[in-house]
Tab-separated table of C-alpha atoms in Angstrom:
chain	number	residue	atom	x	y	z
A	6	UNK	CA	-5.191	-0.678	9.766
A	7	UNK	CA	-6.852	0.671	6.799
A	8	UNK	CA	-10.622	-0.074	6.894
A	9	UNK	CA	-10.831	-0.786	3.039
A	10	UNK	CA	-13.441	-2.363	0.492
A	11	UNK	CA	-11.217	-4.942	-1.677
A	12	UNK	CA	-12.370	-6.942	-4.871
A	13	UNK	CA	-10.542	-8.763	-6.462
A	14	UNK	CA	-10.751	-9.190	-10.764
A	15	UNK	CA	-9.733	-8.519	-13.736
A	16	UNK	CA	-7.000	-5.104	-14.576
A	17	UNK	CA	-7.408	-3.476	-16.435
A	18	UNK	CA	-5.462	-0.311	-15.232
A	19	UNK	CA	-2.847	1.562	-17.367
A	20	UNK	CA	-0.644	3.409	-15.235
A	21	UNK	CA	-2.453	6.603	-14.459
A	22	UNK	CA	-2.971	9.066	-11.238
A	23	UNK	CA	-6.558	11.462	-11.350
A	24	UNK	CA	-6.985	13.657	-8.493
A	25	UNK	CA	-10.544	14.389	-8.629
A	26	UNK	CA	-10.967	18.227	-9.408
A	27	UNK	CA	-11.608	20.065	-5.086
A	28	UNK	CA	-9.228	17.580	-3.849
A	29	UNK	CA	-5.827	19.158	-3.578
A	30	UNK	CA	-2.482	16.599	-2.316
A	31	UNK	CA	1.062	18.028	-1.744
A	32	UNK	CA	3.691	17.853	-4.804
A	33	UNK	CA	5.650	15.211	-3.103
A	34	UNK	CA	2.385	12.851	-1.518
A	35	UNK	CA	1.442	13.314	-5.877
A	36	UNK	CA	4.203	12.701	-7.032
A	37	UNK	CA	5.142	9.484	-4.837
A	38	UNK	CA	1.932	8.755	-6.646
A	39	UNK	CA	2.731	9.102	-10.243
A	40	UNK	CA	5.228	7.252	-9.854
A	41	UNK	CA	4.108	4.145	-8.773
A	42	UNK	CA	1.174	4.029	-10.350
A	43	UNK	CA	3.520	4.326	-13.177
A	44	UNK	CA	5.270	1.550	-12.606
A	45	UNK	CA	2.886	-1.054	-11.379
A	46	UNK	CA	1.387	-3.602	-14.436
A	47	UNK	CA	-2.053	-2.604	-15.733
A	48	UNK	CA	-3.026	-0.057	-12.268
A	49	UNK	CA	-4.675	3.408	-12.169
A	50	UNK	CA	-5.075	5.954	-9.306
A	51	UNK	CA	-7.585	7.636	-8.236
A	52	UNK	CA	-7.556	10.337	-5.254
A	53	UNK	CA	-11.956	10.496	-4.691
A	54	UNK	CA	-12.979	12.867	-2.081
A	55	UNK	CA	-15.062	10.673	0.307
A	56	UNK	CA	-15.041	6.809	0.572
A	57	UNK	CA	-17.869	7.326	3.243
A	58	UNK	CA	-17.779	4.385	5.658
A	59	UNK	CA	-18.793	1.800	7.261
A	60	UNK	CA	-19.684	-0.389	10.326
A	61	UNK	CA	-16.559	-1.322	12.908
A	62	UNK	CA	-17.219	-5.078	14.796
A	63	UNK	CA	-18.373	-2.100	17.390
A	64	UNK	CA	-21.250	-1.177	15.325
A	65	UNK	CA	-19.302	2.481	14.732
A	66	UNK	CA	-19.193	3.671	11.656
A	67	UNK	CA	-15.284	3.966	10.255
A	68	UNK	CA	-14.154	5.675	7.336
A	69	UNK	CA	-13.484	3.770	4.802
A	70	UNK	CA	-9.417	4.459	4.028
A	71	UNK	CA	-9.162	3.574	-0.062
A	72	UNK	CA	-10.559	0.683	-1.854
A	73	UNK	CA	-8.645	-1.887	-4.815
A	74	UNK	CA	-10.895	-2.967	-7.543
A	75	UNK	CA	-9.848	-4.235	-10.778
A	76	UNK	CA	-6.308	-2.452	-11.201
A	77	UNK	CA	-7.519	0.993	-9.776
A	78	UNK	CA	-6.504	1.979	-5.865
A	79	UNK	CA	-9.104	4.956	-4.791
A	80	UNK	CA	-8.094	6.487	-1.790
A	81	UNK	CA	-9.977	9.073	-0.206
A	82	UNK	CA	-8.669	12.511	0.333
A	83	UNK	CA	-10.189	12.245	3.987
A	84	UNK	CA	-8.700	8.800	5.094
A	85	UNK	CA	-7.102	8.619	8.362
A	86	UNK	CA	-4.338	6.948	6.973
A	87	UNK	CA	-1.805	8.667	4.731
A	88	UNK	CA	-2.045	8.448	1.472
A	89	UNK	CA	1.223	6.465	0.280
A	90	UNK	CA	0.899	4.120	3.741
A	91	UNK	CA	-3.440	3.751	1.695
A	92	UNK	CA	-1.228	3.329	-1.754
A	93	UNK	CA	0.833	0.863	-0.173
A	94	UNK	CA	-1.328	-1.387	1.939
A	95	UNK	CA	-3.162	-1.683	-1.707
A	96	UNK	CA	-0.861	-1.989	-3.691
A	97	UNK	CA	0.371	-5.460	-2.186
A	98	UNK	CA	-4.008	-6.204	-3.114
A	99	UNK	CA	-2.433	-6.016	-6.490
A	100	UNK	CA	0.252	-7.823	-6.665
A	101	UNK	CA	-1.900	-10.855	-6.494
A	102	UNK	CA	-3.281	-9.485	-9.561
A	103	UNK	CA	0.487	-9.856	-10.857
A	104	UNK	CA	1.767	-12.904	-9.884
A	105	UNK	CA	-0.025	-14.978	-7.162
A	106	UNK	CA	2.509	-17.173	-6.755
A	107	UNK	CA	4.768	-14.840	-5.749
A	108	UNK	CA	2.367	-12.839	-3.842
A	109	UNK	CA	0.934	-16.079	-1.547
A	110	UNK	CA	5.231	-16.481	-0.961
A	111	UNK	CA	5.238	-13.139	0.497
A	112	UNK	CA	1.783	-12.459	2.264
A	113	UNK	CA	3.556	-15.513	4.511
A	114	UNK	CA	7.254	-13.932	5.286
A	115	UNK	CA	5.452	-10.356	5.380
A	116	UNK	CA	2.886	-11.997	8.095
A	117	UNK	CA	6.201	-13.982	9.849
A	118	UNK	CA	8.694	-11.157	9.922
A	119	UNK	CA	5.732	-8.829	11.264
A	120	UNK	CA	5.290	-11.291	14.015
A	121	UNK	CA	9.022	-11.814	14.616
A	122	UNK	CA	8.508	-7.401	15.587
A	123	UNK	CA	5.882	-7.419	17.542
A	124	UNK	CA	6.236	-11.011	19.669
A	125	UNK	CA	3.627	-11.754	18.978
A	126	UNK	CA	1.046	-15.692	18.101
A	127	UNK	CA	-0.303	-16.373	14.706
A	128	UNK	CA	-3.388	-16.733	16.610
A	129	UNK	CA	-3.286	-14.409	18.946
A	130	UNK	CA	-2.028	-11.962	14.862
A	131	UNK	CA	-5.894	-13.902	14.137
A	132	UNK	CA	-7.664	-13.345	16.417
A	133	UNK	CA	-7.333	-9.275	16.362
A	134	UNK	CA	-6.952	-8.881	12.503
A	135	UNK	CA	-10.763	-10.520	12.361
A	136	UNK	CA	-12.366	-8.220	15.177
A	137	UNK	CA	-10.784	-5.171	12.863
A	138	UNK	CA	-12.362	-7.130	9.757
A	139	UNK	CA	-15.654	-8.958	9.950
A	140	UNK	CA	-16.961	-11.299	7.641
A	141	UNK	CA	-13.372	-11.889	6.202
A	142	UNK	CA	-12.630	-15.813	5.375
A	143	UNK	CA	-8.882	-16.722	6.849
A	144	UNK	CA	-7.732	-16.394	3.356
A	145	UNK	CA	-9.062	-12.849	3.031
A	146	UNK	CA	-7.666	-11.925	6.624
A	147	UNK	CA	-4.276	-13.068	5.791
A	148	UNK	CA	-4.471	-10.604	2.867
A	149	UNK	CA	-5.138	-7.383	4.649
A	150	UNK	CA	-2.356	-8.407	7.004
A	151	UNK	CA	0.167	-9.041	4.574
A	152	UNK	CA	-1.526	-5.183	3.044
A	153	UNK	CA	-0.748	-3.942	6.543
A	154	UNK	CA	2.529	-4.908	6.817
A	155	UNK	CA	4.188	-4.305	3.631
A	156	UNK	CA	3.354	-0.773	4.756
A	157	UNK	CA	5.711	-1.449	7.614
A	158	UNK	CA	8.465	-3.050	5.552
A	159	UNK	CA	7.892	-1.329	2.113
A	160	UNK	CA	10.645	0.430	2.577
A	161	UNK	CA	13.348	-1.598	4.296
A	162	UNK	CA	15.771	-3.116	2.216
A	163	UNK	CA	16.802	-5.038	4.171
A	164	UNK	CA	14.017	-6.605	4.730
A	165	UNK	CA	12.983	-6.969	1.557
A	166	UNK	CA	16.684	-8.309	0.342
A	167	UNK	CA	16.207	-11.008	2.399
A	168	UNK	CA	12.374	-12.032	0.579
A	169	UNK	CA	14.673	-11.974	-2.370
A	170	UNK	CA	16.724	-14.185	-1.160
A	171	UNK	CA	15.124	-16.499	0.668
A	172	UNK	CA	12.439	-17.095	-2.195
A	173	UNK	CA	14.422	-16.533	-4.997
A	174	UNK	CA	13.167	-18.194	-8.653
A	175	UNK	CA	9.598	-17.378	-7.396
A	176	UNK	CA	9.399	-13.911	-5.867
A	177	UNK	CA	11.210	-12.429	-8.210
A	178	UNK	CA	8.431	-10.517	-9.880
A	179	UNK	CA	7.387	-9.790	-6.719
A	180	UNK	CA	10.992	-7.596	-5.992
A	181	UNK	CA	11.197	-5.894	-9.280
A	182	UNK	CA	7.922	-5.046	-8.013
A	183	UNK	CA	8.916	-3.690	-5.322
A	184	UNK	CA	12.408	-2.432	-6.090
A	185	UNK	CA	10.697	-0.414	-9.175
A	186	UNK	CA	7.901	0.255	-6.974
A	187	UNK	CA	11.058	1.919	-4.131
A	188	UNK	CA	13.122	3.584	-6.529
A	189	UNK	CA	10.439	5.646	-7.863
A	190	UNK	CA	8.939	6.910	-4.910
A	191	UNK	CA	12.979	7.734	-3.832
A	192	UNK	CA	12.944	8.941	-6.869
A	193	UNK	CA	9.389	11.849	-7.207
A	194	UNK	CA	9.711	12.295	-3.848
A	195	UNK	CA	13.576	13.646	-4.065
A	196	UNK	CA	12.896	15.974	-7.048
A	197	UNK	CA	10.177	16.872	-6.328
A	198	UNK	CA	11.289	18.008	-2.965
A	199	UNK	CA	14.327	19.456	-3.948
A	200	UNK	CA	12.305	21.478	-6.569
A	201	UNK	CA	10.712	22.891	-3.740
A	202	UNK	CA	13.292	23.926	-1.922
A	203	UNK	CA	14.846	25.736	-4.602
A	204	UNK	CA	11.985	27.506	-5.048
A	205	UNK	CA	11.746	28.511	-2.022
A	206	UNK	CA	15.421	29.238	-2.233
A	207	UNK	CA	14.553	32.054	-4.550
A	208	UNK	CA	11.247	33.194	-3.483
A	209	UNK	CA	13.746	34.219	-0.238
A	210	UNK	CA	16.048	35.795	-2.870
A	211	UNK	CA	14.168	38.317	-4.635
A	212	UNK	CA	11.752	39.635	-1.990
């Protein structure tokens, strides 16, 4: 699970990706993050060197991987979690600002899917998360569970289609948003990898 400093407020993003000068990320990751920012309503994504550490429930210092605030996702380059996974986690928090009712339906759906996948009871899951995220309210814990579950099911088309059928009208905006995100990231990643392969092929031929 990501350690996130989550604060929900007014959405102000403009759909851009900003990378700190001294941070290098792969072309495919950069393209995917740019795609996410462009198709996400009022969202900015920023990559910084580090977001520091926080104390976990055992008093140990652990890295903050990413955070969401006011339509902006900030991801640490030294994150323990892959950048795209951290971005997907934070995008789930962003969904709450796009369509709250649709998000709540999506959240409940994701948690039920996760419980079925892991073979856990709801009380067990809540207890596990309350240890990882100390000081959060019940609603905030549910948001974190859904954000982690979203990472697992983000590109699972069968699960996303199941959600759309179950909550056709209520969840339509969330469903459309997810489809756009998946499409944008897949297109960006595929195009970048194809370009990298062509570059590699060109280099081999010209040796």
